Tab-separated table of C-alpha atoms and ligand atoms in Angstrom:
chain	number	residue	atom	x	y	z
A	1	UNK	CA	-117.488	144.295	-17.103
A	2	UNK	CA	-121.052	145.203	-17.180
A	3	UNK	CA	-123.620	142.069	-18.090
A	4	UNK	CA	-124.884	143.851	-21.422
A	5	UNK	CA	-121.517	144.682	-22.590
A	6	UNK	CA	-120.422	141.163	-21.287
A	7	UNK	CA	-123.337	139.900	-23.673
A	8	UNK	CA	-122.420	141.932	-26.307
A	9	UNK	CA	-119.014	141.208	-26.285
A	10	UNK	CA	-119.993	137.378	-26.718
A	11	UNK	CA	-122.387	137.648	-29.365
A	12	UNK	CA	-119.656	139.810	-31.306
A	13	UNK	CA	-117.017	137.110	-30.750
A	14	UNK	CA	-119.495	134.519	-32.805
A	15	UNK	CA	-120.114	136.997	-35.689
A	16	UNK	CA	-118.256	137.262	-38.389
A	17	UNK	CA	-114.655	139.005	-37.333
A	18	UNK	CA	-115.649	141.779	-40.193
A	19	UNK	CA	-119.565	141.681	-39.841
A	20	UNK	CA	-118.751	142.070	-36.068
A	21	UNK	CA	-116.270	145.179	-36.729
A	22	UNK	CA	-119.067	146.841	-38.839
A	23	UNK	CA	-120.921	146.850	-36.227
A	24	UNK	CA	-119.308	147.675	-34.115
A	25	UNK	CA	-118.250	150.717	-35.469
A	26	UNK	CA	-121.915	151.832	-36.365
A	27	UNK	CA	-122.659	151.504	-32.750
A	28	UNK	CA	-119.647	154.027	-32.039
A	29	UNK	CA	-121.071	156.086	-34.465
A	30	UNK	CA	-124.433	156.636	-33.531
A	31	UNK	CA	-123.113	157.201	-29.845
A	32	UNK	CA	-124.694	153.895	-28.724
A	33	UNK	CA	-121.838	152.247	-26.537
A	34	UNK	CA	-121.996	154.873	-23.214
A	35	UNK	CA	-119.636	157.236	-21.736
A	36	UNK	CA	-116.455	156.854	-19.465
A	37	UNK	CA	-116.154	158.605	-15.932
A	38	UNK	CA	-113.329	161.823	-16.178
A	39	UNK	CA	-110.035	160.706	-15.828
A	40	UNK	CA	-107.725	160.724	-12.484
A	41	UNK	CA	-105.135	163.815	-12.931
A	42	UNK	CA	-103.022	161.427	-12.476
A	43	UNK	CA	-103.312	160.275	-15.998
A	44	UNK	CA	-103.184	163.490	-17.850
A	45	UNK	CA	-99.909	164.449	-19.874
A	46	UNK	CA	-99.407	167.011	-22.383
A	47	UNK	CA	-97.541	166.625	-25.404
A	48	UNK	CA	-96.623	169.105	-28.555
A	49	UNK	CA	-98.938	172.067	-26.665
A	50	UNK	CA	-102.260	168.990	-26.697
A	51	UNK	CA	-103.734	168.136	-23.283
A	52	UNK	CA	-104.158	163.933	-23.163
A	53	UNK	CA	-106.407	163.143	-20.109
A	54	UNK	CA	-104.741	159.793	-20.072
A	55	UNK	CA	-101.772	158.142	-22.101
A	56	UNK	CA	-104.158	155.107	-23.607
A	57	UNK	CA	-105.398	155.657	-27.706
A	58	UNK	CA	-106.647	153.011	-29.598
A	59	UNK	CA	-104.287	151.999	-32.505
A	60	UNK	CA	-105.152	152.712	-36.519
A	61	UNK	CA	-106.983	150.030	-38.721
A	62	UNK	CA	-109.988	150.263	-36.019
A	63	UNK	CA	-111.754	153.070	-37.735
A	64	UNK	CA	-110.057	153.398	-41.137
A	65	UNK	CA	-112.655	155.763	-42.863
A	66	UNK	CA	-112.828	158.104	-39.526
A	67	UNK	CA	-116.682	157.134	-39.141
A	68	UNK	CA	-116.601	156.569	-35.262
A	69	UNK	CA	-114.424	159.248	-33.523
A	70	UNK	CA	-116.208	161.000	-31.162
A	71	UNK	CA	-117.670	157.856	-29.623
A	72	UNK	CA	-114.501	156.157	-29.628
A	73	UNK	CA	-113.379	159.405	-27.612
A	74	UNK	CA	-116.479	159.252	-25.340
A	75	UNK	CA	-115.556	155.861	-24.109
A	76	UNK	CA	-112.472	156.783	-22.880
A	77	UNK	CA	-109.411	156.786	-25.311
A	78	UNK	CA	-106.913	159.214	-24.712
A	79	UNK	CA	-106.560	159.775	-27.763
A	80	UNK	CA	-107.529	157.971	-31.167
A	81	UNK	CA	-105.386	157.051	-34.848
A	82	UNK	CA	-108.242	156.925	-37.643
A	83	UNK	CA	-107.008	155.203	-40.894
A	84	UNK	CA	-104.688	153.799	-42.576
A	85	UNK	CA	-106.369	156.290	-45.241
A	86	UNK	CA	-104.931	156.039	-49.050
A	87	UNK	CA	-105.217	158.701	-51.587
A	88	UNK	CA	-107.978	156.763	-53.663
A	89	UNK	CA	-110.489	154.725	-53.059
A	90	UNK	CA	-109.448	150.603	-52.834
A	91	UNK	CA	-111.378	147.705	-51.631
A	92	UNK	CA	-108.445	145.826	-49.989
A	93	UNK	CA	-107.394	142.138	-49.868
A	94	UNK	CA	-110.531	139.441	-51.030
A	95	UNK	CA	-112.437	138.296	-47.452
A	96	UNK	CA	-111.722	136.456	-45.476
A	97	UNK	CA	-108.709	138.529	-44.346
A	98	UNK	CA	-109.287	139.036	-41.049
A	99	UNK	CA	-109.113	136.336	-37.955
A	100	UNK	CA	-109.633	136.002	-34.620
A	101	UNK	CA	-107.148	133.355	-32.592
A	102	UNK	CA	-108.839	133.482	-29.435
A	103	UNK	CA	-106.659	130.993	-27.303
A	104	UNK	CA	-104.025	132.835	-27.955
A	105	UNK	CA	-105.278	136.515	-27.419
A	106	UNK	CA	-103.964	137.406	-31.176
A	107	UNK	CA	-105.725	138.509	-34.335
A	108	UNK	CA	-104.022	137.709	-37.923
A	109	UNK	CA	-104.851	140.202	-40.485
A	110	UNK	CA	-104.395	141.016	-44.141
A	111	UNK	CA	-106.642	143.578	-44.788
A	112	UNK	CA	-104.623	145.208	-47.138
A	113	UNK	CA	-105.501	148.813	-46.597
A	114	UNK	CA	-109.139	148.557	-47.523
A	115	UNK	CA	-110.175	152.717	-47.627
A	116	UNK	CA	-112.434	154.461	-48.413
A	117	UNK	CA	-109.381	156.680	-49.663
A	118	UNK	CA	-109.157	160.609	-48.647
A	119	UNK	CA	-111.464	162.506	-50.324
A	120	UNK	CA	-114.818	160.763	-48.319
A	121	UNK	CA	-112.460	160.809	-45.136
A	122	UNK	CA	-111.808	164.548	-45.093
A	123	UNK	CA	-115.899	164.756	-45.631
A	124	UNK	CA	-116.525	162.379	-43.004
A	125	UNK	CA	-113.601	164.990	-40.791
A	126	UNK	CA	-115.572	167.924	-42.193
A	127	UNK	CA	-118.834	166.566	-40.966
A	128	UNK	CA	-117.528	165.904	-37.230
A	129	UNK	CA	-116.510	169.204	-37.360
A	130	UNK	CA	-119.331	171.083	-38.488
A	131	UNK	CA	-121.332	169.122	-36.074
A	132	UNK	CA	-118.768	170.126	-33.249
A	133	UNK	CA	-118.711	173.538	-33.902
A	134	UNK	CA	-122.687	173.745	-34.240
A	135	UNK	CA	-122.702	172.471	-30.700
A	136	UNK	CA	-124.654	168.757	-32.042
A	137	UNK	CA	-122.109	166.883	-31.518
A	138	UNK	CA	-121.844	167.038	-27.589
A	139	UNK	CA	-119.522	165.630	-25.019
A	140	UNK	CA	-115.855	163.827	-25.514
A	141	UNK	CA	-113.854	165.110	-28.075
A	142	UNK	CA	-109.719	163.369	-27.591
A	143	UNK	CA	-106.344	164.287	-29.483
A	144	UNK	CA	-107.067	162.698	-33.508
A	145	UNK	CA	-104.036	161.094	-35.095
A	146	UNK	CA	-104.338	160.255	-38.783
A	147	UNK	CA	-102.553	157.568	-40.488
A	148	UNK	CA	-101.776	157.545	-43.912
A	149	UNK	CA	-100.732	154.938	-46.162
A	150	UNK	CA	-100.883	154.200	-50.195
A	151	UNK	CA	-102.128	151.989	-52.725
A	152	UNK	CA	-101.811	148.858	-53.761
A	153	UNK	CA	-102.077	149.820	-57.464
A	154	UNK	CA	-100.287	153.287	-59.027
A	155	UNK	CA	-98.810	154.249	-55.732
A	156	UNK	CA	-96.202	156.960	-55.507
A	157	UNK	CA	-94.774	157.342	-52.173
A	158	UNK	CA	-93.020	160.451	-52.424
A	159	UNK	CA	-96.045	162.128	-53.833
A	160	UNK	CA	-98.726	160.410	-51.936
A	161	UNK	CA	-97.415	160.962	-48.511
A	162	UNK	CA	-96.906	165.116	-48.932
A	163	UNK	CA	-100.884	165.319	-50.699
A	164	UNK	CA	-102.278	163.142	-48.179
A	165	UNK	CA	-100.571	165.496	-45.382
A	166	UNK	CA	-101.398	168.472	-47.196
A	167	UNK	CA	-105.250	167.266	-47.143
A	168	UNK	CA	-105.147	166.168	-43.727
A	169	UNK	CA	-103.570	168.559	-42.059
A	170	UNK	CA	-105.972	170.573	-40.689
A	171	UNK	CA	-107.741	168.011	-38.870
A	172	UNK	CA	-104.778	166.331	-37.018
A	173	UNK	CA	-103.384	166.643	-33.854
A	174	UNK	CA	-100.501	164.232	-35.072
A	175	UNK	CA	-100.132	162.545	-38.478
A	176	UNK	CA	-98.735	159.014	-38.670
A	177	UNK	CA	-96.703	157.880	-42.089
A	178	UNK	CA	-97.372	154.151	-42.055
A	179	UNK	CA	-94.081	152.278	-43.558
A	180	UNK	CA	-94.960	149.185	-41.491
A	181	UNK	CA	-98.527	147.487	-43.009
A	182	UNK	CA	-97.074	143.890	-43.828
A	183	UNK	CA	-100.308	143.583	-46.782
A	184	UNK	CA	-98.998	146.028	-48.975
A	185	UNK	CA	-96.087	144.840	-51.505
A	186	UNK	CA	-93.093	147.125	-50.660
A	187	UNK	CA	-94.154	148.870	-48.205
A	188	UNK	CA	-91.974	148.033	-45.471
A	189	UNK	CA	-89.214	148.443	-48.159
A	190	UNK	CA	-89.604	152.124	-47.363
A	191	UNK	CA	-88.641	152.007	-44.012
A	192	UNK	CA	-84.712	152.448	-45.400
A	193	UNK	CA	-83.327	155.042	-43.522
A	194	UNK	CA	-82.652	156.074	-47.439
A	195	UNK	CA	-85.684	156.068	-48.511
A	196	UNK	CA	-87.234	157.399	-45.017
A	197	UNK	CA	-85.386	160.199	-45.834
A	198	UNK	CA	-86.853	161.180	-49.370
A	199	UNK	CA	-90.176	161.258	-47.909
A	200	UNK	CA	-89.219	163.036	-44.794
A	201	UNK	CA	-87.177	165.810	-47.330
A	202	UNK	CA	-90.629	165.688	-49.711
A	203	UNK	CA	-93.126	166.521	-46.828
A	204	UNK	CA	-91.153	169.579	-45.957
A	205	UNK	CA	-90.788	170.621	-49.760
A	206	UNK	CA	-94.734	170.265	-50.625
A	207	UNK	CA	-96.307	170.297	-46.974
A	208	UNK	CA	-94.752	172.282	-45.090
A	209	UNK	CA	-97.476	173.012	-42.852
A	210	UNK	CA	-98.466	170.003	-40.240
A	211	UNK	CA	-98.678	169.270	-37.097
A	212	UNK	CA	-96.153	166.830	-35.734
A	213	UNK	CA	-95.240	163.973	-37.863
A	214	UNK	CA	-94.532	160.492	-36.597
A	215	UNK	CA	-93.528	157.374	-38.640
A	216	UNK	CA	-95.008	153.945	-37.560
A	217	UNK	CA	-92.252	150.959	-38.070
A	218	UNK	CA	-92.439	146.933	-38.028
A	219	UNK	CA	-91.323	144.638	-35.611
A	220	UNK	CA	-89.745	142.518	-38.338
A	221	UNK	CA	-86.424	144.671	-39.020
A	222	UNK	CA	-82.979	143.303	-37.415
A	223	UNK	CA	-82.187	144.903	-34.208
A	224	UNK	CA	-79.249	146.783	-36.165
A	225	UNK	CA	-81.434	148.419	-38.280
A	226	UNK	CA	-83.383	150.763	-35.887
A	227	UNK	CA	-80.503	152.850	-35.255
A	228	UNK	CA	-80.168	154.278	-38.953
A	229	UNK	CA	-84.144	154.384	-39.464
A	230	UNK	CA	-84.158	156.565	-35.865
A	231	UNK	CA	-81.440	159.083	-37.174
A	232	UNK	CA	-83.147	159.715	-40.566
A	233	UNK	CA	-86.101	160.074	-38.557
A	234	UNK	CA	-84.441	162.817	-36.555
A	235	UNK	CA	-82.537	164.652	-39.429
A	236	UNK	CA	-85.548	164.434	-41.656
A	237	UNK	CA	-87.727	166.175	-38.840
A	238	UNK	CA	-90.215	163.663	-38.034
A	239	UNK	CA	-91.543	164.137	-34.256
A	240	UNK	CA	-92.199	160.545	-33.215
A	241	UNK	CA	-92.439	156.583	-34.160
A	242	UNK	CA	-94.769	154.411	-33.364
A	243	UNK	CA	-93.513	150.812	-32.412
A	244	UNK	CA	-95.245	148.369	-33.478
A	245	UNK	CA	-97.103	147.422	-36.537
A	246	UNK	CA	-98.264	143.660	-36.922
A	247	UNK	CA	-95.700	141.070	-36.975
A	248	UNK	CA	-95.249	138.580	-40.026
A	249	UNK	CA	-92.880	136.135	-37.315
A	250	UNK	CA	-95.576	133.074	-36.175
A	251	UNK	CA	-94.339	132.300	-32.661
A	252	UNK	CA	-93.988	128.678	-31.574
A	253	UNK	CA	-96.439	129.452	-29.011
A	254	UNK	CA	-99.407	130.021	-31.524
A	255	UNK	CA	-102.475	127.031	-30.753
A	256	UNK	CA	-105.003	128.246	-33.166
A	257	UNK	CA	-105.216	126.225	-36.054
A	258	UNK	CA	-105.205	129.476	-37.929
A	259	UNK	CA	-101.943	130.554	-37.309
A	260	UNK	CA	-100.346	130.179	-40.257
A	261	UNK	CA	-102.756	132.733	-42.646
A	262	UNK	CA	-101.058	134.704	-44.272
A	263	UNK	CA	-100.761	138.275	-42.801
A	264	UNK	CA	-100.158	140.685	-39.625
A	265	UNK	CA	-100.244	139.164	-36.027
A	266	UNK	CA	-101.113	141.420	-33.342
A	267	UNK	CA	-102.096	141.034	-29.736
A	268	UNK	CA	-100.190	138.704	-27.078
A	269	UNK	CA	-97.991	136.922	-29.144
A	270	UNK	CA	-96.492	140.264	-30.219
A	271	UNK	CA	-95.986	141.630	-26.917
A	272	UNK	CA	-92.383	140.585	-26.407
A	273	UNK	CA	-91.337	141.570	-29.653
A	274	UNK	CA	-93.039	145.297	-29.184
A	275	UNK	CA	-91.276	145.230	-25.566
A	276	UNK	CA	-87.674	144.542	-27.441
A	277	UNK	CA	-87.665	147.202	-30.144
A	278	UNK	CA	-89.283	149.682	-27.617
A	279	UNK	CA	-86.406	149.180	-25.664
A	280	UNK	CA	-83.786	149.017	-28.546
A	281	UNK	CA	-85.032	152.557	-29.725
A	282	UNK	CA	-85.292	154.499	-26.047
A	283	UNK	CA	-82.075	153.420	-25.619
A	284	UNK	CA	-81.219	155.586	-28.501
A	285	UNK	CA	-83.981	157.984	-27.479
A	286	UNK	CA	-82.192	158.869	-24.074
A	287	UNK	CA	-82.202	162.815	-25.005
A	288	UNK	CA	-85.922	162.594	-25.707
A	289	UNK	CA	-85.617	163.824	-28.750
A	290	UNK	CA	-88.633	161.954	-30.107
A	291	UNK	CA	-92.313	160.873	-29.022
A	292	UNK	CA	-92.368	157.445	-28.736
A	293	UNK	CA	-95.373	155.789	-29.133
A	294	UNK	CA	-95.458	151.824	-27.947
A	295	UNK	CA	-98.179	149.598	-29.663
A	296	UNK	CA	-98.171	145.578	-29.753
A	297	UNK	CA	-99.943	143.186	-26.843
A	298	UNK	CA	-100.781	145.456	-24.597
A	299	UNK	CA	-103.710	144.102	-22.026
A	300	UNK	CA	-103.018	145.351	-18.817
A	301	UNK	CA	-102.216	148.414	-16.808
A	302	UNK	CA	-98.956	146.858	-15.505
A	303	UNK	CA	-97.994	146.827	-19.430
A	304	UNK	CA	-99.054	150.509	-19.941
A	305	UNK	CA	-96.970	150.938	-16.846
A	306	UNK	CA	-94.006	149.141	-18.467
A	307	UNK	CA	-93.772	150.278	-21.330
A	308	UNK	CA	-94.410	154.403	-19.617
A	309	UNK	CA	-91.389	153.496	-17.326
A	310	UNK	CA	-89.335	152.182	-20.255
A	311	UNK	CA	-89.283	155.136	-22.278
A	312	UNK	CA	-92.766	155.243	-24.328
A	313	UNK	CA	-94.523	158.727	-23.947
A	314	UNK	CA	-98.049	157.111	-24.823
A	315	UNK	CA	-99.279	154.019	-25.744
A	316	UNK	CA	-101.799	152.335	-28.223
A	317	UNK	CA	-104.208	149.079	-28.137
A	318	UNK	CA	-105.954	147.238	-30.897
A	319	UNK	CA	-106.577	143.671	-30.110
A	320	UNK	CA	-106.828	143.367	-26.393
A	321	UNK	CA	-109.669	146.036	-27.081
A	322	UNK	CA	-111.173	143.649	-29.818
A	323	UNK	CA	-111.560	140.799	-27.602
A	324	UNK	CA	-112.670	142.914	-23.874
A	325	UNK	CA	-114.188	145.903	-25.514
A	326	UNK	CA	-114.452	149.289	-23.874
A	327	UNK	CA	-114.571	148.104	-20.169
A	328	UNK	CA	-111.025	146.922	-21.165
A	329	UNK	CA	-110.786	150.939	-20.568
A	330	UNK	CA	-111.465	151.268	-16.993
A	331	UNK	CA	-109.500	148.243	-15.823
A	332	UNK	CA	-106.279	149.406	-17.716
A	333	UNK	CA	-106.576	153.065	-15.819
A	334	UNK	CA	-107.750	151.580	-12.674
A	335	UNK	CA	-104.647	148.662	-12.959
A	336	UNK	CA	-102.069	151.356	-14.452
A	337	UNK	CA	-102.934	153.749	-10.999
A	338	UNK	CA	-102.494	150.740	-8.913
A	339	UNK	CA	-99.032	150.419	-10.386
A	340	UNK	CA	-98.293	153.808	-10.223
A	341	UNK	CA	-99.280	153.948	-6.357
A	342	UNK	CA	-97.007	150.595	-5.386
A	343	UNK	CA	-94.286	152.525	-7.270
A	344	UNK	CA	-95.001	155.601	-5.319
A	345	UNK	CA	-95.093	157.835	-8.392
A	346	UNK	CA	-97.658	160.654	-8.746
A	347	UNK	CA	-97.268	161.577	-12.472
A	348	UNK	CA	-96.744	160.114	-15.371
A	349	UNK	CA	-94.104	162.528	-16.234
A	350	UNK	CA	-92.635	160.964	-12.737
A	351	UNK	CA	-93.381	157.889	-14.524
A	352	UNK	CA	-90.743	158.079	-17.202
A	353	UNK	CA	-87.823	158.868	-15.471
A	354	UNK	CA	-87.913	155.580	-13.885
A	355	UNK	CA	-86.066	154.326	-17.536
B	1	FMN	C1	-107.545	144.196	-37.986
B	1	FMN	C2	-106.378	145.120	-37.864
B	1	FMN	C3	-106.209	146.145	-38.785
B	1	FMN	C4	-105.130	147.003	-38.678
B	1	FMN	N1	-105.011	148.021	-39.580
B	1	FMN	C5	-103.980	148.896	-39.455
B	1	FMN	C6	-103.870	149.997	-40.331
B	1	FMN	O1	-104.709	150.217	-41.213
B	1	FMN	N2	-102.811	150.821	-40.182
B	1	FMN	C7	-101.856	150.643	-39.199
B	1	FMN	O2	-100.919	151.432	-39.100
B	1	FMN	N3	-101.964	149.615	-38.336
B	1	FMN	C8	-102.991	148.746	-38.428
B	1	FMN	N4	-103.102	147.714	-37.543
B	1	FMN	C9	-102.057	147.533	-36.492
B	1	FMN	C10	-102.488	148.167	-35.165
B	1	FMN	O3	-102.632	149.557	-35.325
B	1	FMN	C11	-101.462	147.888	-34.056
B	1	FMN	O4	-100.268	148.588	-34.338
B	1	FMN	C12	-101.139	146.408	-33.912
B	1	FMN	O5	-102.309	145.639	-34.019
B	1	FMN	C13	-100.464	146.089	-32.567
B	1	FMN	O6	-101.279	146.396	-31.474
B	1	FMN	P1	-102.169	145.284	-30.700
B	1	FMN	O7	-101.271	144.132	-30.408
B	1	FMN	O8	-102.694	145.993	-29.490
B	1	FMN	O9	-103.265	144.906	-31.640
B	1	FMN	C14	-104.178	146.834	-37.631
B	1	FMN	C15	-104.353	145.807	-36.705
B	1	FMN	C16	-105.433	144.948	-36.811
B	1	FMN	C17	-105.588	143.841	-35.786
């Protein structure tokens, strides 16, 4: 890690979690935080027609208003979620809501979908793209998921999920229907393969037009209950899930004294959990009919390497990247090649046939 970043890193850790995330993503935004090196071949894949220089994006909640993208790209993300965006505008759960457990390499949150809901987002898209296309914005640009969710108050799924894809749709590379946020009453209560279903059959009624659609799930559901959720996933046409959201379980693990705030956990104590239901759903995944996207605890390249080999197509960090910051980057690719060399495979592609 270099000594600024080091220093910066520190002096983050004693701010504020939210003050610190700020920030942080001003920095991003003015391009302060420095560019990675290319990417090894090694690390490239392609998926639905998109070139990924390397399998690594950084999970959604980081940049929720899509404020930060291109500098998130320049550091070396293969790709990056923005949002959870909602349709209007909502200030989220009352602060504090957000906490670091440092012993235990975990973050607790209960944001509650603060956004600065879709109509400033698409501007905020607009602008990157104007800039892009006038040749200001130079350098990285990386495959953009977006990742919509709805609000707390007035919230009408099977409405809200088809207008936020018809306004996003333009913009994405892949959109992400988020059924899995534990801070927003009855939300996961959508997850029903039933329900799953009505949404899926309402997208392709009102918004038709998108590229591929994935749906982001909990950790929290009985092993059982993956099985249905994946089928109505297939038959309604989605293209992918993403596995994990936060967990609501408090392992018995868990030293900080803040442990038991109410909310998501992320981070290491999650990783287990993320490893089981990644495994659960390849297992049913064995055709490849979906992308499977693996999120939860991962901090090292031997876990991007894991979770590759075990059937995941691309993988996604949040709080490992909160606490190491963007050097966490380069030792992931650098620790994930090492891997790939002791398992003499050249590819990632090579990489997933080892499940
Ligand atoms: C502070 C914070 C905010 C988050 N906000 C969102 C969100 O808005 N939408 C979402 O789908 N996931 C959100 N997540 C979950 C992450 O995207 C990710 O799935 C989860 O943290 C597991 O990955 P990790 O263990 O690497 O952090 C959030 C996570 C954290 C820590």
């Amino acid at each position: 890690m270099l000594k600024f970043e080091k220093t910066a890193i520190w002096a983050l850790q004693r701010l504020d979690p939210e003050r610190a995330h700020e920030l942080a993503i001003r920095s991003f935004s003015l391009g302060l935080t420095g560019s990675a090196p290319l990417d090894d071949s090694r690390l490239s894949t392609t998926l639905w027609g998109k070139d990924f220089a390397n399998p690594i994006g950084l999970a959604a909640g980081f940049d929720k208003n899509a404020r930060a993208l291109q500098g998130l790209a320049k550091i070396g993300f293969g790709f990056v979620e923005a949002g959870t965006v909602t349709p209007r505008p909502q200030p989220g759960n009352p602060k504090p809501r957000l906490f670091r457990l440092s012993e235990d390499r975990a973050i607790i949150n209960r944001m509650g979908f603060n956004s600065c809901g879709i109509d400033i987002f698409c501007q905020n898209l607009a602008q990157l793209y104007k800039a892009n296309r006038a040749g200001h914005a130079e350098g990285a640009s990386a495959p953009l998921g977006i990742n919509l969710g709805i609000n707390k108050v007035g919230a009408h799924p099977l409405k809200d999920y088809p207008y936020l894809v018809e306004r996003v749709h333009s913009y994405a590379d892949y959109i992400t229907i988020n059924l899995s946020s534990p801070n927003t009453p009855g939300l996961r209560d959508l997850q029903g393969p039933e329900t799953l279903s009505q949404i899926l059959e309402a997208i392709k009624k009102n918004a038709p037009y998108h590229p591929p659609l994935l749906v982001k799930l909990a950790p929290d559901l009985d092993d059982e209950s993956y099985r249905p959720i994946f089928q109505a996933a297939l038959n309604g046409g989605a293209n992918g899930l993403i596995l994990t959201n936060t967990t609501l379980a408090r392992p018995d693990s868990l030293r900080n004294a803040r442990a038991f705030e109410t909310g998501g956990l992320s981070g290491r104590p999650l990783s287990q959990r993320a490893r089981d239901v990644l495994k659960i759903v390849s297992e049913l995944n064995k055709g490849g009919q979906l992308t499977l996207i693996s999120s939860g605890g991962i901090e090292s390249g031997r876990d991007v390497f894991e979770r590759l080999a075990m059937g995941a197509h691309l993988v996604q960090i949040y709080t490992s990247f909160i606490y190491e910051g963007s050097s966490l980057l380069i030792r992931l690719k650098k620790e994930l090649l090492r891997a790939m060399d002791d398992a003499a495979v050249n590819s990632l592609k090579d990489l997933s046939h080892l499940s």
